[in-house]
C-alpha cells in the first residue's frame, strides 16, 4: 500500500504492508548542514481506509474501521480511535485525539482546521455543513478550532454559512456532551459549556464564560467575558461582562460573584463592580432616573470611571445597544426604599 508523507518542503513515498506497524526513519537537512532524525513509529490498522494522498505525520495511530480522505493532513501524534473519520479538506494539528465514532470535516467546499492537543469525543460531529437555508452547496465554508480544547461526546460544531465568514473556536474550551455550536459563531478562550448548551448562528462568546446545562442562546447574541448563564436559561439578548442571568427568558440576576472570585478578581475590583451594578440596575429610591441616565451617571462617577473592570462592563453594556445588536437581557427593578 502506498503512503504519502510530507516533511518540510520535500515529499517522500513509502511502501509498506498494511498488516505491519509503520516505522519510518526520515532524515531532514536543516540549516548549517546538520541532519536531524525525526523518526517515530506510526500505526495504521489493516481495517482502516486511508487514502494514499493523505498527509500523515509521525507517531500517528489509526485504528480499525477509520477512514481518512485524500485532502486530509494529520499532525504528529494524532490518535484515531476505532470507527472515527476525517473527511474533506481537513487539517488536524499535533496530538489530537478522535474518540470512537467522531466525524471531522466533510467533502463540501471549504475546510476545517483543528489546532494542537484537541480531544474530540465519542460520536461528535465537527466541521460539517451548516443548517442554514442561506447556505449554497457551491460556497466555500470554514471552521477554525484553536488548541487544547476538550469537545465531548455527541457535540456538533458547524462550518460557516458563507465563504466571507467562518466559525471560530478559540483555545482551552471545555464543551461538554451534546452541545451545539452553529454556523458563524465566534467562541473565545477558556469557556465552559455544560451539557446540552445550544448556540444558534452568529453567537459571539468572549472568554471565561460559563453556561449551566440546557442553556439556549438566540442567534446574534453576545456573551461577555466572565458571565454565567443559569441552567435551562433561554437567552435572547446580550449578557454583559461579569454578569449572571437565568430564567426561561433570561434576566439579569446580579454579578457572577463566584466566578469573579475564582478567577482572581481583587476585593476592590468586585466592590467597584457591585457599586456600579447597583447604581445602574437597582433602584434605591423613588426619584431614580431612566436607565440611560443611570448608566451615564456611572460613566461620569469620579471614583468608578477610573476602575478598568468597571469601564469594561460599561463598554460592554454600551456596545449591546449598537444598531446591529440585540440590547441586554431584561433586569428586575428592585425598590429597597
PDB file of N, CA and C in Angstrom, residues 183-278:
ATOM      1  N   UNK A 183     -23.419  27.677  12.844  1.00  0.00           N
ATOM      2  CA  UNK A 183     -22.611  28.384  11.853  1.00  0.00           C
ATOM      3  C   UNK A 183     -22.272  29.809  12.287  1.00  0.00           C
ATOM      4  N   UNK A 184     -21.068  30.223  11.955  1.00  0.00           N
ATOM      5  CA  UNK A 184     -20.602  31.607  12.098  1.00  0.00           C
ATOM      6  C   UNK A 184     -20.468  32.061  13.549  1.00  0.00           C
ATOM      7  N   UNK A 185     -20.499  31.139  14.506  1.00  0.00           N
ATOM      8  CA  UNK A 185     -20.252  31.522  15.895  1.00  0.00           C
ATOM      9  C   UNK A 185     -18.781  31.865  16.087  1.00  0.00           C
ATOM     10  N   UNK A 186     -18.529  32.748  17.040  1.00  0.00           N
ATOM     11  CA  UNK A 186     -17.166  33.126  17.417  1.00  0.00           C
ATOM     12  C   UNK A 186     -17.014  32.865  18.909  1.00  0.00           C
ATOM     13  N   UNK A 187     -16.221  31.863  19.240  1.00  0.00           N
ATOM     14  CA  UNK A 187     -16.036  31.449  20.625  1.00  0.00           C
ATOM     15  C   UNK A 187     -14.617  31.789  21.041  1.00  0.00           C
ATOM     16  N   UNK A 188     -14.469  32.431  22.191  1.00  0.00           N
ATOM     17  CA  UNK A 188     -13.149  32.832  22.667  1.00  0.00           C
ATOM     18  C   UNK A 188     -12.409  31.710  23.363  1.00  0.00           C
ATOM     19  N   UNK A 189     -11.774  32.032  24.481  1.00  0.00           N
ATOM     20  CA  UNK A 189     -10.890  31.092  25.167  1.00  0.00           C
ATOM     21  C   UNK A 189     -11.397  30.757  26.569  1.00  0.00           C
ATOM     22  N   UNK A 190     -11.099  29.543  27.001  1.00  0.00           N
ATOM     23  CA  UNK A 190     -11.309  29.117  28.385  1.00  0.00           C
ATOM     24  C   UNK A 190     -12.768  29.199  28.825  1.00  0.00           C
ATOM     25  N   UNK A 191     -13.666  28.898  27.921  1.00  0.00           N
ATOM     26  CA  UNK A 191     -15.080  28.858  28.251  1.00  0.00           C
ATOM     27  C   UNK A 191     -15.483  27.450  28.670  1.00  0.00           C
ATOM     28  N   UNK A 192     -16.565  27.352  29.441  1.00  0.00           N
ATOM     29  CA  UNK A 192     -17.125  26.065  29.852  1.00  0.00           C
ATOM     30  C   UNK A 192     -18.593  26.043  29.451  1.00  0.00           C
ATOM     31  N   UNK A 193     -18.943  25.146  28.525  1.00  0.00           N
ATOM     32  CA  UNK A 193     -20.330  24.967  28.115  1.00  0.00           C
ATOM     33  C   UNK A 193     -20.806  23.636  28.682  1.00  0.00           C
ATOM     34  N   UNK A 194     -21.748  23.690  29.616  1.00  0.00           N
ATOM     35  CA  UNK A 194     -22.255  22.454  30.202  1.00  0.00           C
ATOM     36  C   UNK A 194     -23.151  21.726  29.205  1.00  0.00           C
ATOM     37  N   UNK A 195     -23.526  20.505  29.560  1.00  0.00           N
ATOM     38  CA  UNK A 195     -24.253  19.618  28.657  1.00  0.00           C
ATOM     39  C   UNK A 195     -25.493  20.286  28.067  1.00  0.00           C
ATOM     40  N   UNK A 196     -25.692  20.027  26.784  1.00  0.00           N
ATOM     41  CA  UNK A 196     -26.873  20.496  26.056  1.00  0.00           C
ATOM     42  C   UNK A 196     -26.958  22.011  25.928  1.00  0.00           C
ATOM     43  N   UNK A 197     -25.829  22.698  26.017  1.00  0.00           N
ATOM     44  CA  UNK A 197     -25.809  24.118  25.666  1.00  0.00           C
ATOM     45  C   UNK A 197     -25.942  24.243  24.152  1.00  0.00           C
ATOM     46  N   UNK A 198     -26.860  25.096  23.710  1.00  0.00           N
ATOM     47  CA  UNK A 198     -27.152  25.250  22.286  1.00  0.00           C
ATOM     48  C   UNK A 198     -26.928  26.706  21.884  1.00  0.00           C
ATOM     49  N   UNK A 199     -26.006  26.923  20.975  1.00  0.00           N
ATOM     50  CA  UNK A 199     -25.731  28.260  20.454  1.00  0.00           C
ATOM     51  C   UNK A 199     -26.224  28.341  19.022  1.00  0.00           C
ATOM     52  N   UNK A 200     -27.150  29.262  18.748  1.00  0.00           N
ATOM     53  CA  UNK A 200     -27.629  29.463  17.391  1.00  0.00           C
ATOM     54  C   UNK A 200     -26.572  30.192  16.565  1.00  0.00           C
ATOM     55  N   UNK A 201     -26.874  30.440  15.298  1.00  0.00           N
ATOM     56  CA  UNK A 201     -25.902  31.041  14.397  1.00  0.00           C
ATOM     57  C   UNK A 201     -25.494  32.443  14.807  1.00  0.00           C
ATOM     58  N   UNK A 202     -24.235  32.781  14.529  1.00  0.00           N
ATOM     59  CA  UNK A 202     -23.691  34.128  14.701  1.00  0.00           C
ATOM     60  C   UNK A 202     -23.579  34.561  16.156  1.00  0.00           C
ATOM     61  N   UNK A 203     -23.658  33.644  17.103  1.00  0.00           N
ATOM     62  CA  UNK A 203     -23.462  33.995  18.512  1.00  0.00           C
ATOM     63  C   UNK A 203     -21.980  34.254  18.760  1.00  0.00           C
ATOM     64  N   UNK A 204     -21.688  35.266  19.567  1.00  0.00           N
ATOM     65  CA  UNK A 204     -20.311  35.568  19.943  1.00  0.00           C
ATOM     66  C   UNK A 204     -20.145  35.389  21.448  1.00  0.00           C
ATOM     67  N   UNK A 205     -19.144  34.608  21.822  1.00  0.00           N
ATOM     68  CA  UNK A 205     -18.849  34.332  23.222  1.00  0.00           C
ATOM     69  C   UNK A 205     -17.422  34.796  23.478  1.00  0.00           C
ATOM     70  N   UNK A 206     -17.238  35.634  24.475  1.00  0.00           N
ATOM     71  CA  UNK A 206     -15.894  36.121  24.787  1.00  0.00           C
ATOM     72  C   UNK A 206     -15.129  35.065  25.591  1.00  0.00           C
ATOM     73  N   UNK A 207     -14.421  35.425  26.619  1.00  0.00           N
ATOM     74  CA  UNK A 207     -13.574  34.486  27.358  1.00  0.00           C
ATOM     75  C   UNK A 207     -14.136  34.193  28.756  1.00  0.00           C
ATOM     76  N   UNK A 208     -13.850  32.991  29.257  1.00  0.00           N
ATOM     77  CA  UNK A 208     -14.206  32.602  30.620  1.00  0.00           C
ATOM     78  C   UNK A 208     -15.712  32.692  30.887  1.00  0.00           C
ATOM     79  N   UNK A 209     -16.500  32.395  29.885  1.00  0.00           N
ATOM     80  CA  UNK A 209     -17.954  32.325  30.051  1.00  0.00           C
ATOM     81  C   UNK A 209     -18.313  30.911  30.505  1.00  0.00           C
ATOM     82  N   UNK A 210     -19.288  30.814  31.406  1.00  0.00           N
ATOM     83  CA  UNK A 210     -19.717  29.517  31.923  1.00  0.00           C
ATOM     84  C   UNK A 210     -21.224  29.392  31.744  1.00  0.00           C
ATOM     85  N   UNK A 211     -21.655  28.371  31.014  1.00  0.00           N
ATOM     86  CA  UNK A 211     -23.076  28.094  30.903  1.00  0.00           C
ATOM     87  C   UNK A 211     -23.396  26.838  31.698  1.00  0.00           C
ATOM     88  N   UNK A 212     -24.543  26.858  32.382  1.00  0.00           N
ATOM     89  CA  UNK A 212     -25.022  25.637  33.026  1.00  0.00           C
ATOM     90  C   UNK A 212     -25.798  24.816  31.994  1.00  0.00           C
ATOM     91  N   UNK A 213     -26.292  23.651  32.415  1.00  0.00           N
ATOM     92  CA  UNK A 213     -26.888  22.720  31.462  1.00  0.00           C
ATOM     93  C   UNK A 213     -28.155  23.237  30.799  1.00  0.00           C
ATOM     94  N   UNK A 214     -28.379  22.781  29.572  1.00  0.00           N
ATOM     95  CA  UNK A 214     -29.602  23.054  28.817  1.00  0.00           C
ATOM     96  C   UNK A 214     -29.834  24.536  28.586  1.00  0.00           C
ATOM     97  N   UNK A 215     -28.754  25.288  28.400  1.00  0.00           N
ATOM     98  CA  UNK A 215     -28.854  26.712  28.081  1.00  0.00           C
ATOM     99  C   UNK A 215     -29.025  26.884  26.576  1.00  0.00           C
ATOM    100  N   UNK A 216     -29.904  27.800  26.189  1.00  0.00           N
ATOM    101  CA  UNK A 216     -30.187  28.072  24.781  1.00  0.00           C
ATOM    102  C   UNK A 216     -29.905  29.540  24.509  1.00  0.00           C
ATOM    103  N   UNK A 217     -29.132  29.836  23.467  1.00  0.00           N
ATOM    104  CA  UNK A 217     -28.757  31.214  23.148  1.00  0.00           C
ATOM    105  C   UNK A 217     -29.229  31.552  21.736  1.00  0.00           C
ATOM    106  N   UNK A 218     -29.999  32.617  21.627  1.00  0.00           N
ATOM    107  CA  UNK A 218     -30.575  33.075  20.367  1.00  0.00           C
ATOM    108  C   UNK A 218     -29.481  33.569  19.426  1.00  0.00           C
ATOM    109  N   UNK A 219     -29.743  33.492  18.138  1.00  0.00           N
ATOM    110  CA  UNK A 219     -28.768  33.933  17.149  1.00  0.00           C
ATOM    111  C   UNK A 219     -28.427  35.417  17.324  1.00  0.00           C
ATOM    112  N   UNK A 220     -27.187  35.751  17.026  1.00  0.00           N
ATOM    113  CA  UNK A 220     -26.633  37.103  17.063  1.00  0.00           C
ATOM    114  C   UNK A 220     -26.443  37.654  18.480  1.00  0.00           C
ATOM    115  N   UNK A 221     -26.662  36.856  19.507  1.00  0.00           N
ATOM    116  CA  UNK A 221     -26.409  37.337  20.861  1.00  0.00           C
ATOM    117  C   UNK A 221     -24.913  37.355  21.162  1.00  0.00           C
ATOM    118  N   UNK A 222     -24.529  38.200  22.115  1.00  0.00           N
ATOM    119  CA  UNK A 222     -23.155  38.296  22.587  1.00  0.00           C
ATOM    120  C   UNK A 222     -23.122  37.961  24.068  1.00  0.00           C
ATOM    121  N   UNK A 223     -22.178  37.125  24.463  1.00  0.00           N
ATOM    122  CA  UNK A 223     -21.984  36.765  25.867  1.00  0.00           C
ATOM    123  C   UNK A 223     -20.650  37.332  26.317  1.00  0.00           C
ATOM    124  N   UNK A 224     -20.676  38.262  27.268  1.00  0.00           N
ATOM    125  CA  UNK A 224     -19.467  38.923  27.709  1.00  0.00           C
ATOM    126  C   UNK A 224     -18.594  38.055  28.589  1.00  0.00           C
ATOM    127  N   UNK A 225     -17.337  38.403  28.675  1.00  0.00           N
ATOM    128  CA  UNK A 225     -16.363  37.638  29.461  1.00  0.00           C
ATOM    129  C   UNK A 225     -16.784  37.524  30.926  1.00  0.00           C
ATOM    130  N   UNK A 226     -16.493  36.369  31.518  1.00  0.00           N
ATOM    131  CA  UNK A 226     -16.730  36.089  32.931  1.00  0.00           C
ATOM    132  C   UNK A 226     -18.216  36.127  33.303  1.00  0.00           C
ATOM    133  N   UNK A 227     -19.083  35.936  32.343  1.00  0.00           N
ATOM    134  CA  UNK A 227     -20.511  35.870  32.651  1.00  0.00           C
ATOM    135  C   UNK A 227     -20.911  34.433  32.928  1.00  0.00           C
ATOM    136  N   UNK A 228     -22.083  34.287  33.573  1.00  0.00           N
ATOM    137  CA  UNK A 228     -22.608  32.964  33.909  1.00  0.00           C
ATOM    138  C   UNK A 228     -24.063  32.887  33.489  1.00  0.00           C
ATOM    139  N   UNK A 229     -24.422  31.792  32.820  1.00  0.00           N
ATOM    140  CA  UNK A 229     -25.790  31.576  32.357  1.00  0.00           C
ATOM    141  C   UNK A 229     -26.363  30.388  33.124  1.00  0.00           C
ATOM    142  N   UNK A 230     -27.431  30.634  33.869  1.00  0.00           N
ATOM    143  CA  UNK A 230     -28.022  29.601  34.701  1.00  0.00           C
ATOM    144  C   UNK A 230     -28.642  28.483  33.886  1.00  0.00           C
ATOM    145  N   UNK A 231     -28.791  27.318  34.515  1.00  0.00           N
ATOM    146  CA  UNK A 231     -29.317  26.148  33.836  1.00  0.00           C
ATOM    147  C   UNK A 231     -30.722  26.354  33.301  1.00  0.00           C
ATOM    148  N   UNK A 232     -30.956  25.884  32.093  1.00  0.00           N
ATOM    149  CA  UNK A 232     -32.261  25.989  31.471  1.00  0.00           C
ATOM    150  C   UNK A 232     -32.622  27.369  30.971  1.00  0.00           C
ATOM    151  N   UNK A 233     -31.676  28.294  30.962  1.00  0.00           N
ATOM    152  CA  UNK A 233     -31.964  29.666  30.520  1.00  0.00           C
ATOM    153  C   UNK A 233     -32.166  29.725  29.013  1.00  0.00           C
ATOM    154  N   UNK A 234     -33.072  30.592  28.603  1.00  0.00           N
ATOM    155  CA  UNK A 234     -33.245  30.922  27.194  1.00  0.00           C
ATOM    156  C   UNK A 234     -32.798  32.370  27.033  1.00  0.00           C
ATOM    157  N   UNK A 235     -31.645  32.554  26.415  1.00  0.00           N
ATOM    158  CA  UNK A 235     -31.021  33.874  26.322  1.00  0.00           C
ATOM    159  C   UNK A 235     -31.327  34.461  24.953  1.00  0.00           C
ATOM    160  N   UNK A 236     -32.097  35.532  24.940  1.00  0.00           N
ATOM    161  CA  UNK A 236     -32.496  36.135  23.669  1.00  0.00           C
ATOM    162  C   UNK A 236     -31.895  37.516  23.448  1.00  0.00           C
ATOM    163  N   UNK A 237     -31.102  38.008  24.431  1.00  0.00           N
ATOM    164  CA  UNK A 237     -30.402  39.277  24.283  1.00  0.00           C
ATOM    165  C   UNK A 237     -29.012  39.140  24.894  1.00  0.00           C
ATOM    166  N   UNK A 238     -28.210  40.173  24.750  1.00  0.00           N
ATOM    167  CA  UNK A 238     -26.814  40.106  25.186  1.00  0.00           C
ATOM    168  C   UNK A 238     -26.693  39.975  26.700  1.00  0.00           C
ATOM    169  N   UNK A 239     -25.616  39.315  27.119  1.00  0.00           N
ATOM    170  CA  UNK A 239     -25.239  39.247  28.528  1.00  0.00           C
ATOM    171  C   UNK A 239     -23.948  40.029  28.692  1.00  0.00           C
ATOM    172  N   UNK A 240     -23.967  41.186  29.387  1.00  0.00           N
ATOM    173  CA  UNK A 240     -22.743  41.979  29.523  1.00  0.00           C
ATOM    174  C   UNK A 240     -21.688  41.263  30.352  1.00  0.00           C
ATOM    175  N   UNK A 241     -20.475  41.757  30.273  1.00  0.00           N
ATOM    176  CA  UNK A 241     -19.358  41.200  31.035  1.00  0.00           C
ATOM    177  C   UNK A 241     -19.694  41.114  32.522  1.00  0.00           C
ATOM    178  N   UNK A 242     -19.215  40.050  33.153  1.00  0.00           N
ATOM    179  CA  UNK A 242     -19.210  39.849  34.602  1.00  0.00           C
ATOM    180  C   UNK A 242     -20.577  39.552  35.199  1.00  0.00           C
ATOM    181  N   UNK A 243     -21.610  39.415  34.389  1.00  0.00           N
ATOM    182  CA  UNK A 243     -22.968  39.321  34.928  1.00  0.00           C
ATOM    183  C   UNK A 243     -23.504  37.900  34.894  1.00  0.00           C
ATOM    184  N   UNK A 244     -24.554  37.686  35.642  1.00  0.00           N
ATOM    185  CA  UNK A 244     -25.206  36.393  35.753  1.00  0.00           C
ATOM    186  C   UNK A 244     -26.653  36.536  35.306  1.00  0.00           C
ATOM    187  N   UNK A 245     -27.125  35.586  34.489  1.00  0.00           N
ATOM    188  CA  UNK A 245     -28.513  35.589  34.053  1.00  0.00           C
ATOM    189  C   UNK A 245     -29.104  34.209  34.275  1.00  0.00           C
ATOM    190  N   UNK A 246     -30.419  34.174  34.402  1.00  0.00           N
ATOM    191  CA  UNK A 246     -31.126  32.899  34.458  1.00  0.00           C
ATOM    192  C   UNK A 246     -32.597  33.154  34.176  1.00  0.00           C
ATOM    193  N   UNK A 247     -33.315  32.090  33.892  1.00  0.00           N
ATOM    194  CA  UNK A 247     -34.745  32.194  33.664  1.00  0.00           C
ATOM    195  C   UNK A 247     -35.150  31.703  32.300  1.00  0.00           C
ATOM    196  N   UNK A 248     -36.423  31.321  32.173  1.00  0.00           N
ATOM    197  CA  UNK A 248     -36.946  30.834  30.901  1.00  0.00           C
ATOM    198  C   UNK A 248     -36.798  31.892  29.810  1.00  0.00           C
ATOM    199  N   UNK A 249     -36.967  33.151  30.141  1.00  0.00           N
ATOM    200  CA  UNK A 249     -36.495  34.274  29.336  1.00  0.00           C
ATOM    201  C   UNK A 249     -35.506  35.004  30.219  1.00  0.00           C
ATOM    202  N   UNK A 250     -34.228  34.754  29.973  1.00  0.00           N
ATOM    203  CA  UNK A 250     -33.182  35.081  30.933  1.00  0.00           C
ATOM    204  C   UNK A 250     -33.207  36.549  31.338  1.00  0.00           C
ATOM    205  N   UNK A 251     -33.090  36.774  32.627  1.00  0.00           N
ATOM    206  CA  UNK A 251     -32.995  38.111  33.196  1.00  0.00           C
ATOM    207  C   UNK A 251     -31.693  38.241  33.966  1.00  0.00           C
ATOM    208  N   UNK A 252     -31.203  39.473  34.093  1.00  0.00           N
ATOM    209  CA  UNK A 252     -30.015  39.717  34.903  1.00  0.00           C
ATOM    210  C   UNK A 252     -30.326  39.425  36.367  1.00  0.00           C
ATOM    211  N   UNK A 253     -29.444  38.684  37.011  1.00  0.00           N
ATOM    212  CA  UNK A 253     -29.618  38.332  38.419  1.00  0.00           C
ATOM    213  C   UNK A 253     -28.475  38.852  39.278  1.00  0.00           C
ATOM    214  N   UNK A 254     -27.681  39.738  38.747  1.00  0.00           N
ATOM    215  CA  UNK A 254     -26.569  40.276  39.505  1.00  0.00           C
ATOM    216  C   UNK A 254     -25.241  39.943  38.849  1.00  0.00           C
ATOM    217  N   UNK A 255     -24.178  40.147  39.603  1.00  0.00           N
ATOM    218  CA  UNK A 255     -22.839  39.843  39.110  1.00  0.00           C
ATOM    219  C   UNK A 255     -22.510  38.370  39.342  1.00  0.00           C
ATOM    220  N   UNK A 256     -21.617  37.853  38.532  1.00  0.00           N
ATOM    221  CA  UNK A 256     -21.129  36.480  38.688  1.00  0.00           C
ATOM    222  C   UNK A 256     -20.041  36.484  39.759  1.00  0.00           C
ATOM    223  N   UNK A 257     -20.461  36.687  41.011  1.00  0.00           N
ATOM    224  CA  UNK A 257     -19.501  36.884  42.094  1.00  0.00           C
ATOM    225  C   UNK A 257     -18.641  35.649  42.330  1.00  0.00           C
ATOM    226  N   UNK A 258     -19.239  34.461  42.235  1.00  0.00           N
ATOM    227  CA  UNK A 258     -18.461  33.237  42.439  1.00  0.00           C
ATOM    228  C   UNK A 258     -17.371  33.122  41.377  1.00  0.00           C
ATOM    229  N   UNK A 259     -17.749  33.361  40.114  1.00  0.00           N
ATOM    230  CA  UNK A 259     -16.780  33.279  39.032  1.00  0.00           C
ATOM    231  C   UNK A 259     -15.686  34.321  39.153  1.00  0.00           C
ATOM    232  N   UNK A 260     -16.051  35.548  39.491  1.00  0.00           N
ATOM    233  CA  UNK A 260     -15.056  36.607  39.625  1.00  0.00           C
ATOM    234  C   UNK A 260     -14.056  36.272  40.725  1.00  0.00           C
ATOM    235  N   UNK A 261     -14.546  35.719  41.834  1.00  0.00           N
ATOM    236  CA  UNK A 261     -13.646  35.340  42.921  1.00  0.00           C
ATOM    237  C   UNK A 261     -12.723  34.210  42.498  1.00  0.00           C
ATOM    238  N   UNK A 262     -13.277  33.204  41.824  1.00  0.00           N
ATOM    239  CA  UNK A 262     -12.465  32.066  41.386  1.00  0.00           C
ATOM    240  C   UNK A 262     -11.386  32.480  40.403  1.00  0.00           C
ATOM    241  N   UNK A 263     -11.683  33.448  39.552  1.00  0.00           N
ATOM    242  CA  UNK A 263     -10.720  33.857  38.535  1.00  0.00           C
ATOM    243  C   UNK A 263      -9.773  34.949  39.025  1.00  0.00           C
ATOM    244  N   UNK A 264      -9.792  35.250  40.319  1.00  0.00           N
ATOM    245  CA  UNK A 264      -8.753  36.089  40.892  1.00  0.00           C
ATOM    246  C   UNK A 264      -8.997  37.576  40.860  1.00  0.00           C
ATOM    247  N   UNK A 265     -10.250  38.014  40.658  1.00  0.00           N
ATOM    248  CA  UNK A 265     -10.533  39.444  40.753  1.00  0.00           C
ATOM    249  C   UNK A 265     -10.345  39.892  42.207  1.00  0.00           C
ATOM    250  N   UNK A 266      -9.793  41.075  42.384  1.00  0.00           N
ATOM    251  CA  UNK A 266      -9.500  41.560  43.729  1.00  0.00           C
ATOM    252  C   UNK A 266     -10.782  42.003  44.436  1.00  0.00           C
ATOM    253  N   UNK A 267     -10.689  42.100  45.747  1.00  0.00           N
ATOM    254  CA  UNK A 267     -11.838  42.572  46.533  1.00  0.00           C
ATOM    255  C   UNK A 267     -12.233  43.979  46.102  1.00  0.00           C
ATOM    256  N   UNK A 268     -11.254  44.821  45.819  1.00  0.00           N
ATOM    257  CA  UNK A 268     -11.543  46.199  45.389  1.00  0.00           C
ATOM    258  C   UNK A 268     -12.264  46.211  44.037  1.00  0.00           C
ATOM    259  N   UNK A 269     -11.823  45.367  43.103  1.00  0.00           N
ATOM    260  CA  UNK A 269     -12.488  45.313  41.803  1.00  0.00           C
ATOM    261  C   UNK A 269     -13.935  44.846  41.938  1.00  0.00           C
ATOM    262  N   UNK A 270     -14.145  43.794  42.715  1.00  0.00           N
ATOM    263  CA  UNK A 270     -15.504  43.277  42.893  1.00  0.00           C
ATOM    264  C   UNK A 270     -16.380  44.309  43.595  1.00  0.00           C
ATOM    265  N   UNK A 271     -15.838  44.999  44.591  1.00  0.00           N
ATOM    266  CA  UNK A 271     -16.611  46.033  45.283  1.00  0.00           C
ATOM    267  C   UNK A 271     -17.008  47.155  44.322  1.00  0.00           C
ATOM    268  N   UNK A 272     -16.102  47.561  43.457  1.00  0.00           N
ATOM    269  CA  UNK A 272     -16.420  48.616  42.492  1.00  0.00           C
ATOM    270  C   UNK A 272     -17.474  48.155  41.495  1.00  0.00           C
ATOM    271  N   UNK A 273     -17.361  46.904  41.027  1.00  0.00           N
ATOM    272  CA  UNK A 273     -18.367  46.366  40.112  1.00  0.00           C
ATOM    273  C   UNK A 273     -19.733  46.303  40.771  1.00  0.00           C
ATOM    274  N   UNK A 274     -19.800  45.906  42.028  1.00  0.00           N
ATOM    275  CA  UNK A 274     -21.084  45.835  42.724  1.00  0.00           C
ATOM    276  C   UNK A 274     -21.698  47.222  42.872  1.00  0.00           C
ATOM    277  N   UNK A 275     -20.869  48.186  43.198  1.00  0.00           N
ATOM    278  CA  UNK A 275     -21.383  49.555  43.336  1.00  0.00           C
ATOM    279  C   UNK A 275     -21.949  50.051  42.009  1.00  0.00           C
ATOM    280  N   UNK A 276     -21.198  49.824  40.922  1.00  0.00           N
ATOM    281  CA  UNK A 276     -21.672  50.261  39.606  1.00  0.00           C
ATOM    282  C   UNK A 276     -22.948  49.525  39.215  1.00  0.00           C
ATOM    283  N   UNK A 277     -22.997  48.217  39.457  1.00  0.00           N
ATOM    284  CA  UNK A 277     -24.192  47.443  39.109  1.00  0.00           C
ATOM    285  C   UNK A 277     -25.416  47.961  39.856  1.00  0.00           C
ATOM    286  N   UNK A 278     -25.281  48.224  41.138  1.00  0.00           N
ATOM    287  CA  UNK A 278     -26.414  48.706  41.921  1.00  0.00           C
ATOM    288  C   UNK A 278     -26.908  50.063  41.426  1.00  0.00           C
TER     289      UNK A 278
END
